[in-house]
Short mmCIF file of C-alpha atoms in Angstrom, two decimals:
data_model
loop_
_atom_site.label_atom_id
_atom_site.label_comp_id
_atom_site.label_asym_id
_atom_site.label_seq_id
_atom_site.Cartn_x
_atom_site.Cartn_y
_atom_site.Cartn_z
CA UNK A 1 74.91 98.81 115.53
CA UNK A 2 71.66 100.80 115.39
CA UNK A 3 71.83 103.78 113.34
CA UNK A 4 70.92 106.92 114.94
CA UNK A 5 67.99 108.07 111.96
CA UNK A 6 68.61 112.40 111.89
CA UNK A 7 67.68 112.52 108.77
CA UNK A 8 64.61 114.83 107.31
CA UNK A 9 61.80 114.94 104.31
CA UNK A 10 63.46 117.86 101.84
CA UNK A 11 62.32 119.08 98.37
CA UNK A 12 65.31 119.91 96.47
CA UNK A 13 65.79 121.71 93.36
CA UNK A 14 68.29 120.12 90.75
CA UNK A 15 70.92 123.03 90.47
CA UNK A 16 73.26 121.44 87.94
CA UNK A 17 74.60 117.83 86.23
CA UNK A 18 77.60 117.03 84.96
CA UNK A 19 80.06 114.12 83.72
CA UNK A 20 82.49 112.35 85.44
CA UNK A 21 83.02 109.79 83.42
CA UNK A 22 81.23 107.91 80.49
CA UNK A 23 77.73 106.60 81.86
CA UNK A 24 78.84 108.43 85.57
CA UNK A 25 76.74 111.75 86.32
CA UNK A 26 76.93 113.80 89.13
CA UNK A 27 73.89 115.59 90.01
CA UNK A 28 74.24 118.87 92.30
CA UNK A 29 71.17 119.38 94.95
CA UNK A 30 69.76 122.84 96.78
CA UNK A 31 67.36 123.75 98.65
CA UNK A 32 64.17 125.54 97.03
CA UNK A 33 64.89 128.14 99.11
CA UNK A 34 68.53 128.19 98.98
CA UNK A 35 68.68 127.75 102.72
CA UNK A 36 71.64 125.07 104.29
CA UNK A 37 70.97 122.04 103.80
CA UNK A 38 71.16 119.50 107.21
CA UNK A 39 75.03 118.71 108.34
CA UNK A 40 76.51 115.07 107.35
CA UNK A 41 79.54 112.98 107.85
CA UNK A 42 81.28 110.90 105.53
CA UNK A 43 79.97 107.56 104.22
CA UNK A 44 76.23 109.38 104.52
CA UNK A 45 73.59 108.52 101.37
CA UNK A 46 70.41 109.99 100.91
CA UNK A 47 66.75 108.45 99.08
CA UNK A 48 65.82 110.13 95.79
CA UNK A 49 62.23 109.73 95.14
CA UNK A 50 61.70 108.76 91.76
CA UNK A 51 58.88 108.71 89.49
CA UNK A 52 58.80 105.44 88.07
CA UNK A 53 57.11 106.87 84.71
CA UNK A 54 55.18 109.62 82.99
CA UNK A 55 52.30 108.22 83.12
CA UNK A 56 51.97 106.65 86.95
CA UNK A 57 52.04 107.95 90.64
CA UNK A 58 54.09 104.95 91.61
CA UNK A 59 57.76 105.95 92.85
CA UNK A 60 61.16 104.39 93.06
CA UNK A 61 63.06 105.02 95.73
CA UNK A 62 66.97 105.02 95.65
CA UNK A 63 69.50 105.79 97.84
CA UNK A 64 72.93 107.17 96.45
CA UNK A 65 75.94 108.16 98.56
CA UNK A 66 76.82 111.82 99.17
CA UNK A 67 79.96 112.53 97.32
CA UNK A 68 80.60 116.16 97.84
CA UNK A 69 82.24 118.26 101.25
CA UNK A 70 80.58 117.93 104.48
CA UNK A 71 81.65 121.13 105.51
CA UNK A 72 79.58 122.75 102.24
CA UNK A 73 75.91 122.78 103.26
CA UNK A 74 74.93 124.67 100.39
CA UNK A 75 74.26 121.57 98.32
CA UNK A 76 74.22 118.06 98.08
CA UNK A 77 76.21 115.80 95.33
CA UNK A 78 75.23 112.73 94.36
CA UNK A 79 76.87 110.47 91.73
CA UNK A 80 74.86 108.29 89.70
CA UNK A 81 76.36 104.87 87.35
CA UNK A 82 73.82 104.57 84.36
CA UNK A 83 72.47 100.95 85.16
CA UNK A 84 70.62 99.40 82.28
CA UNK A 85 69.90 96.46 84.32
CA UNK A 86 68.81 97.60 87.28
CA UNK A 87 65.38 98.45 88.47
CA UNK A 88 64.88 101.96 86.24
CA UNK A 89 66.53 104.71 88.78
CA UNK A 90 69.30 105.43 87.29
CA UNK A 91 67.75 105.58 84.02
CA UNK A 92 65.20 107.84 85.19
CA UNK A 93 68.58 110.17 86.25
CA UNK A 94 70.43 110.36 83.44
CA UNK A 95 67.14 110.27 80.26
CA UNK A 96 64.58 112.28 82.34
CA UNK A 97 66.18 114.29 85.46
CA UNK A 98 67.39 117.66 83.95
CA UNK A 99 68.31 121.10 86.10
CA UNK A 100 65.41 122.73 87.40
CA UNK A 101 63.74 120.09 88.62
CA UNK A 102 62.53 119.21 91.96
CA UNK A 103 62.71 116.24 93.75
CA UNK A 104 61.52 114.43 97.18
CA UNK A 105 64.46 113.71 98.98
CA UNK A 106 64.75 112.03 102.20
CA UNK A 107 68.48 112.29 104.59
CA UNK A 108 71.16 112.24 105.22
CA UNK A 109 71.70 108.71 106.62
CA UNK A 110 74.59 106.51 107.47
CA UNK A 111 75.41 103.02 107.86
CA UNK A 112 79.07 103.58 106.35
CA UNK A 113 80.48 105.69 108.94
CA UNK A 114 84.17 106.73 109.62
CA UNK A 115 85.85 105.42 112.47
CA UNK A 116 88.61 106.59 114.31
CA UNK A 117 91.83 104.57 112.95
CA UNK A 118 96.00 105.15 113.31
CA UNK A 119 95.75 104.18 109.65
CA UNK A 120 93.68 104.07 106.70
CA UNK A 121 93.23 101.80 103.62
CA UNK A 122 90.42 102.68 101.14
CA UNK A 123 89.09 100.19 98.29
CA UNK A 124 86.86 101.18 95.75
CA UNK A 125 85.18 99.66 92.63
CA UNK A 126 83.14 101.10 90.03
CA UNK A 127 81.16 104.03 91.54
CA UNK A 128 81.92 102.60 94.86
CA UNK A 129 84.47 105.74 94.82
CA UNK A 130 81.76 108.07 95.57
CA UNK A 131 81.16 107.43 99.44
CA UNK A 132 85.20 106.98 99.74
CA UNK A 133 85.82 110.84 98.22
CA UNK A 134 84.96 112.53 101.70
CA UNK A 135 86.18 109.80 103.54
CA UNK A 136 89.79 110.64 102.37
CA UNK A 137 89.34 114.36 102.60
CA UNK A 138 88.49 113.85 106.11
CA UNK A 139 91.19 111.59 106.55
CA UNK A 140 93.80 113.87 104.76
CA UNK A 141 92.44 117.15 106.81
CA UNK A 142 93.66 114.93 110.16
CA UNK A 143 96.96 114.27 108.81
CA UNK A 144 95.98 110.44 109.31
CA UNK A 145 98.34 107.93 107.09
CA UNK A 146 95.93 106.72 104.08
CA UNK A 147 95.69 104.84 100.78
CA UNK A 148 93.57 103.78 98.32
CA UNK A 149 93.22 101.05 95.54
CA UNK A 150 90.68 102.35 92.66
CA UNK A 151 89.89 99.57 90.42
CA UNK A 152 87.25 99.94 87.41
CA UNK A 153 86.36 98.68 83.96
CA UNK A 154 88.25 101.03 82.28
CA UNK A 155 90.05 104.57 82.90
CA UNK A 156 87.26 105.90 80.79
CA UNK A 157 84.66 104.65 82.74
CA UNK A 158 86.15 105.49 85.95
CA UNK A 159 84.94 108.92 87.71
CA UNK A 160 87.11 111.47 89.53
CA UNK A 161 90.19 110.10 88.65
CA UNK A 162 91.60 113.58 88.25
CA UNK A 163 90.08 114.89 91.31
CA UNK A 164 92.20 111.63 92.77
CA UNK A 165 95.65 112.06 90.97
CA UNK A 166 96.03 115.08 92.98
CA UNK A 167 96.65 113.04 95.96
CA UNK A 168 100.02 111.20 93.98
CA UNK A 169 101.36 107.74 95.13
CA UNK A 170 98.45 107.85 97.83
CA UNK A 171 96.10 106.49 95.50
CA UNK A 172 96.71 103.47 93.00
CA UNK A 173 94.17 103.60 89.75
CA UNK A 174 93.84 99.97 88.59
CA UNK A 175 91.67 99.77 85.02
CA UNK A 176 90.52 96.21 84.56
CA UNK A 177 91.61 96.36 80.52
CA UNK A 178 95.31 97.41 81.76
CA UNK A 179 95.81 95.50 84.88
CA UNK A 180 93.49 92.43 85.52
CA UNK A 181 91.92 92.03 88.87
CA UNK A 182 93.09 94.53 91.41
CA UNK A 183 96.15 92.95 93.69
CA UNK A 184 94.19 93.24 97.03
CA UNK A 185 97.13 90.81 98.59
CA UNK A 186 99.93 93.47 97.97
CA UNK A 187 97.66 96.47 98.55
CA UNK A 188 96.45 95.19 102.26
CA UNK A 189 99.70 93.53 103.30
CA UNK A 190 99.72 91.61 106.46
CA UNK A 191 96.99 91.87 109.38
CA UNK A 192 97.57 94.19 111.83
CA UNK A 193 95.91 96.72 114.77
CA UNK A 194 94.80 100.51 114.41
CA UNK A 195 93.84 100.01 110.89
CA UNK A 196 90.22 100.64 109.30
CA UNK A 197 89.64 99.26 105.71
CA UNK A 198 86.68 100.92 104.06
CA UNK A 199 85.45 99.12 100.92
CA UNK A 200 82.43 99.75 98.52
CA UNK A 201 82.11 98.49 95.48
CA UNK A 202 80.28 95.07 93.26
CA UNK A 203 79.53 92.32 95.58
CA UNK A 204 82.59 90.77 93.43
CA UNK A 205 85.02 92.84 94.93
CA UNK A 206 83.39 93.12 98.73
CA UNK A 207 83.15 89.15 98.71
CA UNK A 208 87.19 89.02 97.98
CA UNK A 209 87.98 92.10 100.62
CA UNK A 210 85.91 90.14 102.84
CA UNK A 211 87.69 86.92 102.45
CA UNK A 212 90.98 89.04 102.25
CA UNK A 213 90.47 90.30 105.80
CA UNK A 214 89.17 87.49 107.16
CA UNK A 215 92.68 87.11 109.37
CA UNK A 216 92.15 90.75 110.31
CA UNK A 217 91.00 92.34 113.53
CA UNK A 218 87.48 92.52 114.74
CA UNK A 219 85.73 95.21 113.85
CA UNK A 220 88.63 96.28 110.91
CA UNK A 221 86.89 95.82 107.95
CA UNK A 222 83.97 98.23 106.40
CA UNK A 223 81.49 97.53 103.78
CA UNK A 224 78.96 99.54 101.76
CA UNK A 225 76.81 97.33 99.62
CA UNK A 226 74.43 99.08 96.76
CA UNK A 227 72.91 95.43 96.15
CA UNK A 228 71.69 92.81 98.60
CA UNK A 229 74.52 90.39 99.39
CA UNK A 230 74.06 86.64 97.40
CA UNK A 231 72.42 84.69 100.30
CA UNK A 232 71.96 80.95 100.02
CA UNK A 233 67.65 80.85 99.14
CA UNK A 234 65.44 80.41 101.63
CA UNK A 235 61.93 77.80 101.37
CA UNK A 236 59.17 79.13 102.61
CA UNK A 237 57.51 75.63 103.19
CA UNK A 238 60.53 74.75 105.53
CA UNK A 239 59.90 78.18 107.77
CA UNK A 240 57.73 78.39 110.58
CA UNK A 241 54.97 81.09 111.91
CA UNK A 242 56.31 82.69 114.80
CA UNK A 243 54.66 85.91 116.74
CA UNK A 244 55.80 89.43 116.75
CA UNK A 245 55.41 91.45 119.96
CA UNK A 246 55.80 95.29 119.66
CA UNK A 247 56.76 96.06 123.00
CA UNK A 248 55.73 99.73 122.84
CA UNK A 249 52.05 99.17 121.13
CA UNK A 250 51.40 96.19 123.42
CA UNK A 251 50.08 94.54 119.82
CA UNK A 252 51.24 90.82 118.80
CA UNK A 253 51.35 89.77 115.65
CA UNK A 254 51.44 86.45 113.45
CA UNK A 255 54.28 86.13 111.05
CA UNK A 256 53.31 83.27 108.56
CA UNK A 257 56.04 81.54 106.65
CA UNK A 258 57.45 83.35 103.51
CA UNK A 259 56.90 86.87 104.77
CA UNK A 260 59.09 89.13 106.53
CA UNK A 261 58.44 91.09 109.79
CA UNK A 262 57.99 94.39 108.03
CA UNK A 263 55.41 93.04 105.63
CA UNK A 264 53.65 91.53 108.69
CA UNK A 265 53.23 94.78 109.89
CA UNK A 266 52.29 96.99 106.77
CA UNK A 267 49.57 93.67 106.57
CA UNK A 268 48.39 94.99 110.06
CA UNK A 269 47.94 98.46 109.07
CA UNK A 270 51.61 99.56 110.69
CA UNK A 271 53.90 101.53 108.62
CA UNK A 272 57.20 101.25 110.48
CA UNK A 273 60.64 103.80 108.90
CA UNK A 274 61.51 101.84 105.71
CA UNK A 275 63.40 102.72 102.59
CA UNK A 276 65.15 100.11 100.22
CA UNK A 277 63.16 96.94 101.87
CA UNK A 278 66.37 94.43 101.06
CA UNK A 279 68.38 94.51 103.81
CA UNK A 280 71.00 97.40 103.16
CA UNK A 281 70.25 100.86 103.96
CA UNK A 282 69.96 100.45 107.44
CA UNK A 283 66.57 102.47 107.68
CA UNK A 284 64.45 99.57 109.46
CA UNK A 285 67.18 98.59 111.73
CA UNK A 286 64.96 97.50 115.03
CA UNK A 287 65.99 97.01 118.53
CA UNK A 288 65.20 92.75 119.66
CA UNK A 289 64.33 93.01 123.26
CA UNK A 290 63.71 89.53 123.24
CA UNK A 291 63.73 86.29 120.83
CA UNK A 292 65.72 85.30 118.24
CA UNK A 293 65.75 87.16 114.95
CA UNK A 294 66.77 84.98 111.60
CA UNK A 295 69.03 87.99 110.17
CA UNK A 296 68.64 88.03 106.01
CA UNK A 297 70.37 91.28 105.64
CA UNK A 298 73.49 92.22 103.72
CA UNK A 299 74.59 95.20 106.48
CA UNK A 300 74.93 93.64 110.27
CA UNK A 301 78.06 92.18 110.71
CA UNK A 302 78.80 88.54 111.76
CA UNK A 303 79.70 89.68 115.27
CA UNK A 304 76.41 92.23 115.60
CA UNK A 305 74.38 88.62 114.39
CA UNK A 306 75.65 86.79 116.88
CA UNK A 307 74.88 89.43 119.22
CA UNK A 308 70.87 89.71 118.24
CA UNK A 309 70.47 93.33 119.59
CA UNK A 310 68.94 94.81 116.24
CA UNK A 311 67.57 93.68 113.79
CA UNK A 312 66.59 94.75 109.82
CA UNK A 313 62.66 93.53 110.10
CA UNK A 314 62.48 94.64 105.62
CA UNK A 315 63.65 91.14 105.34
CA UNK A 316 64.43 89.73 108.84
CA UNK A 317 61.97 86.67 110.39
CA UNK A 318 62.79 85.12 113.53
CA UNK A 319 64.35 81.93 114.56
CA UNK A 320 62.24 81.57 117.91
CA UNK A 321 58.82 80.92 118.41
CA UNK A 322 58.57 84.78 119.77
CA UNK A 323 60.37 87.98 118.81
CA UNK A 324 59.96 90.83 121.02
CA UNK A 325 60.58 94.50 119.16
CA UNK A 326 61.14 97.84 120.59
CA UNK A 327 58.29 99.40 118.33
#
Protein backbone atom coordinates (compact mmCIF):
# COMPACT_ATOMS: atom_id res chain seq x y z
CA UNK A 1 0.00 0.00 0.00
CA UNK A 2 2.43 2.72 1.13
CA UNK A 3 1.29 6.10 0.50
CA UNK A 4 3.49 8.23 -1.45
CA UNK A 5 3.58 11.48 1.43
CA UNK A 6 3.72 14.91 -1.27
CA UNK A 7 2.16 16.75 0.93
CA UNK A 8 3.58 20.29 2.47
CA UNK A 9 3.40 22.64 5.83
CA UNK A 10 0.93 25.71 4.47
CA UNK A 11 -0.57 28.68 6.40
CA UNK A 12 -3.86 29.34 5.00
CA UNK A 13 -6.14 32.14 5.37
CA UNK A 14 -9.95 31.27 5.96
CA UNK A 15 -11.55 33.01 2.82
CA UNK A 16 -15.18 32.15 3.49
CA UNK A 17 -17.84 29.54 5.46
CA UNK A 18 -20.92 28.55 4.59
CA UNK A 19 -23.91 25.96 5.21
CA UNK A 20 -24.63 22.94 3.67
CA UNK A 21 -26.79 21.60 5.77
CA UNK A 22 -27.90 21.96 9.50
CA UNK A 23 -24.70 21.30 11.78
CA UNK A 24 -22.58 20.75 8.10
CA UNK A 25 -20.12 23.80 7.29
CA UNK A 26 -17.97 24.13 4.57
CA UNK A 27 -14.99 26.14 5.13
CA UNK A 28 -13.13 27.68 1.92
CA UNK A 29 -9.06 27.81 2.26
CA UNK A 30 -6.29 30.27 0.34
CA UNK A 31 -3.18 30.89 0.43
CA UNK A 32 -1.88 34.11 2.42
CA UNK A 33 -0.53 35.07 -0.56
CA UNK A 34 -3.13 34.06 -2.90
CA UNK A 35 -0.64 31.91 -4.74
CA UNK A 36 -1.95 28.04 -6.06
CA UNK A 37 -2.28 25.96 -3.73
CA UNK A 38 -0.35 22.21 -4.29
CA UNK A 39 -2.33 19.84 -7.00
CA UNK A 40 -4.58 16.82 -5.48
CA UNK A 41 -6.62 13.93 -6.60
CA UNK A 42 -9.76 12.75 -5.39
CA UNK A 43 -10.26 10.99 -2.05
CA UNK A 44 -7.20 13.50 -0.73
CA UNK A 45 -7.74 15.07 3.13
CA UNK A 46 -5.66 17.48 4.66
CA UNK A 47 -4.65 18.17 8.85
CA UNK A 48 -6.09 21.39 10.30
CA UNK A 49 -4.13 22.46 13.21
CA UNK A 50 -6.30 23.40 15.87
CA UNK A 51 -5.97 25.27 18.95
CA UNK A 52 -7.39 23.24 21.51
CA UNK A 53 -8.40 26.52 23.63
CA UNK A 54 -7.90 30.19 24.32
CA UNK A 55 -6.01 29.85 26.89
CA UNK A 56 -3.29 26.86 25.93
CA UNK A 57 -0.54 26.20 23.23
CA UNK A 58 -1.70 22.63 22.98
CA UNK A 59 -3.21 21.76 19.39
CA UNK A 60 -5.64 19.33 17.90
CA UNK A 61 -4.96 18.02 14.90
CA UNK A 62 -7.72 16.86 12.38
CA UNK A 63 -7.80 15.71 9.14
CA UNK A 64 -10.96 16.45 6.88
CA UNK A 65 -11.41 15.36 3.27
CA UNK A 66 -11.05 17.85 0.40
CA UNK A 67 -14.44 18.33 -1.06
CA UNK A 68 -13.99 20.91 -3.72
CA UNK A 69 -12.40 20.56 -7.73
CA UNK A 70 -9.01 19.28 -8.17
CA UNK A 71 -8.57 21.13 -11.15
CA UNK A 72 -9.22 24.64 -8.93
CA UNK A 73 -5.96 25.31 -7.08
CA UNK A 74 -7.05 28.52 -5.94
CA UNK A 75 -8.49 27.12 -2.73
CA UNK A 76 -9.14 24.33 -0.69
CA UNK A 77 -12.79 23.13 0.68
CA UNK A 78 -13.24 21.33 3.49
CA UNK A 79 -16.56 20.18 5.03
CA UNK A 80 -16.92 19.92 8.59
CA UNK A 81 -20.11 17.73 10.70
CA UNK A 82 -20.52 19.64 14.11
CA UNK A 83 -19.54 16.69 16.52
CA UNK A 84 -20.52 17.31 20.10
CA UNK A 85 -19.00 14.14 21.07
CA UNK A 86 -15.99 14.04 19.60
CA UNK A 87 -12.65 15.24 20.77
CA UNK A 88 -13.38 19.35 20.38
CA UNK A 89 -12.33 19.94 16.47
CA UNK A 90 -15.20 20.39 15.05
CA UNK A 91 -16.43 22.51 17.72
CA UNK A 92 -13.51 24.62 17.55
CA UNK A 93 -14.76 25.02 13.51
CA UNK A 94 -18.00 25.92 13.69
CA UNK A 95 -18.00 28.34 17.58
CA UNK A 96 -14.46 29.82 17.07
CA UNK A 97 -13.07 29.55 13.29
CA UNK A 98 -14.50 32.68 11.48
CA UNK A 99 -13.12 34.25 7.88
CA UNK A 100 -9.96 35.88 8.22
CA UNK A 101 -8.31 33.64 10.09
CA UNK A 102 -5.25 31.72 9.59
CA UNK A 103 -4.52 28.36 10.12
CA UNK A 104 -1.53 25.63 10.06
CA UNK A 105 -2.38 23.28 7.57
CA UNK A 106 -0.54 20.30 6.58
CA UNK A 107 -1.38 18.26 2.74
CA UNK A 108 -2.80 17.11 0.68
CA UNK A 109 -2.69 13.36 1.48
CA UNK A 110 -4.39 10.25 0.32
CA UNK A 111 -5.19 6.92 1.47
CA UNK A 112 -8.70 6.97 -0.44
CA UNK A 113 -7.53 7.08 -3.87
CA UNK A 114 -9.45 6.49 -7.21
CA UNK A 115 -8.78 3.56 -9.11
CA UNK A 116 -9.22 2.83 -12.53
CA UNK A 117 -12.69 0.80 -12.82
CA UNK A 118 -15.23 -0.17 -16.06
CA UNK A 119 -17.80 0.82 -13.43
CA UNK A 120 -18.47 2.73 -10.45
CA UNK A 121 -20.67 2.43 -7.31
CA UNK A 122 -20.36 5.18 -4.63
CA UNK A 123 -21.82 4.84 -0.91
CA UNK A 124 -21.93 7.53 1.36
CA UNK A 125 -23.20 8.24 4.94
CA UNK A 126 -23.44 11.27 6.87
CA UNK A 127 -20.57 13.61 5.79
CA UNK A 128 -18.95 10.63 4.31
CA UNK A 129 -20.30 12.49 0.96
CA UNK A 130 -17.56 14.90 1.09
CA UNK A 131 -14.49 12.74 -0.22
CA UNK A 132 -17.13 10.99 -2.78
CA UNK A 133 -18.09 14.71 -4.47
CA UNK A 134 -14.79 14.76 -6.66
CA UNK A 135 -14.71 11.26 -6.96
CA UNK A 136 -17.92 11.40 -9.16
CA UNK A 137 -16.90 14.52 -10.99
CA UNK A 138 -13.91 12.71 -12.01
CA UNK A 139 -15.78 9.81 -12.80
CA UNK A 140 -18.53 11.73 -14.79
CA UNK A 141 -15.66 13.92 -16.75
CA UNK A 142 -14.46 10.14 -18.13
CA UNK A 143 -17.79 9.21 -19.22
CA UNK A 144 -17.30 6.10 -16.78
CA UNK A 145 -20.86 4.33 -15.80
CA UNK A 146 -21.50 5.46 -11.97
CA UNK A 147 -23.95 5.52 -9.06
CA UNK A 148 -24.38 6.44 -5.79
CA UNK A 149 -26.50 5.57 -2.62
CA UNK A 150 -26.59 8.77 -0.13
CA UNK A 151 -28.04 7.75 3.07
CA UNK A 152 -28.30 10.27 6.20
CA UNK A 153 -30.31 11.11 9.28
CA UNK A 154 -32.47 13.26 7.67
CA UNK A 155 -32.77 15.35 4.25
CA UNK A 156 -32.15 18.30 6.47
CA UNK A 157 -29.15 17.15 7.83
CA UNK A 158 -27.78 15.90 4.70
CA UNK A 159 -25.21 18.29 2.71
CA UNK A 160 -25.04 18.89 -1.05
CA UNK A 161 -28.00 17.22 -1.87
CA UNK A 162 -28.75 19.86 -4.46
CA UNK A 163 -25.35 19.99 -5.79
CA UNK A 164 -26.24 15.96 -6.19
CA UNK A 165 -29.84 16.10 -7.73
CA UNK A 166 -28.25 17.54 -10.67
CA UNK A 167 -26.85 14.27 -11.55
CA UNK A 168 -30.85 12.64 -11.72
CA UNK A 169 -31.45 8.82 -11.34
CA UNK A 170 -27.51 8.54 -10.93
CA UNK A 171 -27.73 9.22 -7.41
CA UNK A 172 -30.36 7.69 -4.87
CA UNK A 173 -30.90 10.10 -1.55
CA UNK A 174 -32.01 7.73 1.24
CA UNK A 175 -33.06 9.88 4.66
CA UNK A 176 -33.10 7.50 7.57
CA UNK A 177 -36.71 9.18 8.91
CA UNK A 178 -38.23 8.33 5.27
CA UNK A 179 -36.64 5.14 4.32
CA UNK A 180 -35.02 3.01 7.16
CA UNK A 181 -31.62 1.59 6.63
CA UNK A 182 -30.27 2.13 3.17
CA UNK A 183 -30.99 -1.19 0.81
CA UNK A 184 -27.23 -1.90 0.17
CA UNK A 185 -28.49 -5.54 -1.27
CA UNK A 186 -30.49 -3.91 -4.22
CA UNK A 187 -28.09 -1.00 -4.65
CA UNK A 188 -24.81 -3.42 -5.13
CA UNK A 189 -26.55 -6.27 -6.92
CA UNK A 190 -24.60 -9.35 -7.56
CA UNK A 191 -20.61 -9.66 -7.46
CA UNK A 192 -18.94 -9.04 -10.39
CA UNK A 193 -15.34 -7.81 -12.22
CA UNK A 194 -14.29 -4.16 -13.35
CA UNK A 195 -16.20 -2.63 -10.59
CA UNK A 196 -14.73 -0.26 -7.72
CA UNK A 197 -17.07 0.44 -4.70
CA UNK A 198 -15.96 3.50 -2.78
CA UNK A 199 -17.60 3.84 0.66
CA UNK A 200 -17.12 6.41 3.57
CA UNK A 201 -19.24 6.88 6.07
CA UNK A 202 -20.03 5.64 10.29
CA UNK A 203 -18.26 2.51 11.04
CA UNK A 204 -22.12 1.28 11.01
CA UNK A 205 -22.45 1.55 7.50
CA UNK A 206 -18.58 0.51 6.41
CA UNK A 207 -19.00 -2.69 8.71
CA UNK A 208 -22.33 -3.70 6.53
CA UNK A 209 -20.56 -2.62 2.95
CA UNK A 210 -17.83 -4.64 4.19
CA UNK A 211 -19.80 -7.68 4.96
CA UNK A 212 -21.91 -6.84 1.77
CA UNK A 213 -18.86 -7.29 -0.45
CA UNK A 214 -17.40 -9.86 1.20
CA UNK A 215 -18.31 -12.28 -2.07
CA UNK A 216 -16.76 -9.53 -4.18
CA UNK A 217 -13.46 -9.36 -5.99
CA UNK A 218 -10.14 -8.70 -4.43
CA UNK A 219 -9.18 -5.52 -4.26
CA UNK A 220 -13.12 -4.15 -5.18
CA UNK A 221 -14.08 -2.61 -2.22
CA UNK A 222 -12.81 1.01 -0.79
CA UNK A 223 -13.06 2.41 2.61
CA UNK A 224 -12.45 5.79 4.24
CA UNK A 225 -12.80 5.61 7.97
CA UNK A 226 -12.94 9.13 10.10
CA UNK A 227 -12.85 6.84 13.39
CA UNK A 228 -10.64 3.91 14.31
CA UNK A 229 -12.38 0.66 13.33
CA UNK A 230 -14.01 -1.38 16.72
CA UNK A 231 -11.10 -3.85 17.31
CA UNK A 232 -11.51 -6.68 19.78
CA UNK A 233 -9.18 -5.03 23.12
CA UNK A 234 -5.95 -5.88 23.49
CA UNK A 235 -4.09 -6.85 27.33
CA UNK A 236 -1.11 -5.48 27.76
CA UNK A 237 -0.05 -8.14 30.43
CA UNK A 238 -0.60 -10.89 27.70
CA UNK A 239 1.91 -8.90 25.07
CA UNK A 240 5.44 -9.36 24.89
CA UNK A 241 8.66 -6.90 24.53
CA UNK A 242 10.02 -7.33 21.27
CA UNK A 243 12.99 -5.05 19.58
CA UNK A 244 12.72 -2.49 16.92
CA UNK A 245 15.56 -2.19 14.40
CA UNK A 246 15.62 1.01 12.23
CA UNK A 247 17.44 -0.20 9.42
CA UNK A 248 18.55 3.24 8.20
CA UNK A 249 19.81 4.70 11.82
CA UNK A 250 21.45 1.36 12.64
CA UNK A 251 19.57 2.07 16.30
CA UNK A 252 17.52 -0.89 18.09
CA UNK A 253 15.06 -0.33 20.24
CA UNK A 254 12.96 -2.09 23.15
CA UNK A 255 9.26 -2.11 22.72
CA UNK A 256 7.75 -3.02 26.22
CA UNK A 257 4.27 -4.40 26.37
CA UNK A 258 1.32 -1.87 26.14
CA UNK A 259 3.10 0.63 23.94
CA UNK A 260 3.15 1.01 20.35
CA UNK A 261 6.20 1.32 17.99
CA UNK A 262 5.73 5.02 17.44
CA UNK A 263 5.62 5.80 21.13
CA UNK A 264 8.80 3.67 21.47
CA UNK A 265 10.40 5.94 19.36
CA UNK A 266 9.15 9.51 20.44
CA UNK A 267 10.41 7.68 24.12
CA UNK A 268 13.89 7.51 22.33
CA UNK A 269 14.00 11.00 21.28
CA UNK A 270 12.77 10.02 17.42
CA UNK A 271 10.00 11.92 15.96
CA UNK A 272 9.00 9.81 12.96
CA UNK A 273 5.87 11.61 10.16
CA UNK A 274 2.72 11.21 12.35
CA UNK A 275 -0.66 12.81 12.29
CA UNK A 276 -3.93 11.21 13.79
CA UNK A 277 -1.83 8.42 15.94
CA UNK A 278 -4.99 5.74 15.62
CA UNK A 279 -4.41 3.91 12.80
CA UNK A 280 -6.27 5.80 9.87
CA UNK A 281 -4.69 8.53 8.07
CA UNK A 282 -2.08 6.66 6.64
CA UNK A 283 0.72 9.26 7.65
CA UNK A 284 3.03 6.67 9.65
CA UNK A 285 2.61 3.97 7.19
CA UNK A 286 6.32 2.20 7.49
CA UNK A 287 8.03 -0.15 5.23
CA UNK A 288 8.76 -3.97 7.44
CA UNK A 289 11.96 -5.17 5.97
CA UNK A 290 11.88 -7.86 8.26
CA UNK A 291 9.69 -9.43 11.27
CA UNK A 292 6.33 -9.65 11.88
CA UNK A 293 4.25 -6.58 12.59
CA UNK A 294 0.86 -7.15 14.88
CA UNK A 295 -1.29 -4.67 12.52
CA UNK A 296 -3.96 -2.58 14.96
CA UNK A 297 -4.96 -0.24 12.27
CA UNK A 298 -8.33 0.48 10.73
CA UNK A 299 -6.71 1.33 6.95
CA UNK A 300 -4.49 -1.84 5.56
CA UNK A 301 -6.54 -4.21 4.07
CA UNK A 302 -6.83 -7.95 4.99
CA UNK A 303 -4.80 -8.92 1.93
CA UNK A 304 -1.93 -5.95 2.53
CA UNK A 305 -1.90 -7.76 6.45
CA UNK A 306 -1.27 -10.83 5.29
CA UNK A 307 1.29 -9.49 3.13
CA UNK A 308 3.41 -7.57 6.12
CA UNK A 309 5.16 -5.08 3.72
CA UNK A 310 4.06 -1.81 5.69
CA UNK A 311 3.10 -1.19 8.49
CA UNK A 312 1.12 1.85 10.66
CA UNK A 313 3.85 1.91 13.75
CA UNK A 314 0.96 4.98 15.63
CA UNK A 315 -0.55 1.84 16.91
CA UNK A 316 1.20 -1.19 15.31
CA UNK A 317 3.55 -3.71 17.74
CA UNK A 318 5.00 -6.71 16.38
CA UNK A 319 4.18 -10.31 16.53
CA UNK A 320 7.96 -11.53 16.34
CA UNK A 321 10.59 -11.25 18.66
CA UNK A 322 12.28 -8.61 16.03
CA UNK A 323 10.81 -6.05 13.63
CA UNK A 324 13.08 -4.59 11.19
CA UNK A 325 11.85 -0.87 9.79
CA UNK A 326 12.96 1.06 6.87
CA UNK A 327 13.54 4.28 9.09
Amino acid sequence: MLFEHVEEDLRLRVQSMSWESESVLSVCLRALDESLLPSWRPGAHIDLHLPADATSERVLIRQFSLSGAPEDRSHWRVTVLREPEGGGGSEYVHDRLRPGDILDVVGPRNNFELHDADEYLFIAGGVGITPILPMIESVERAAAPWRLMYGGRSRRTMAFVAELERHGSKVTVWPQDEHGLLDLDAFLGRPRDGVGIYCCGPEGLLAAVEQQCDSWPDRTLHLERFKPKQQAPHDPDEEQAFEVVLERSGTTLAVPSGMSVLEALENAGIEPLTSCREGICGTCETKVLAGTPDHRDSLLSDEERAEGGTMMICVGRALSEKLVLDL
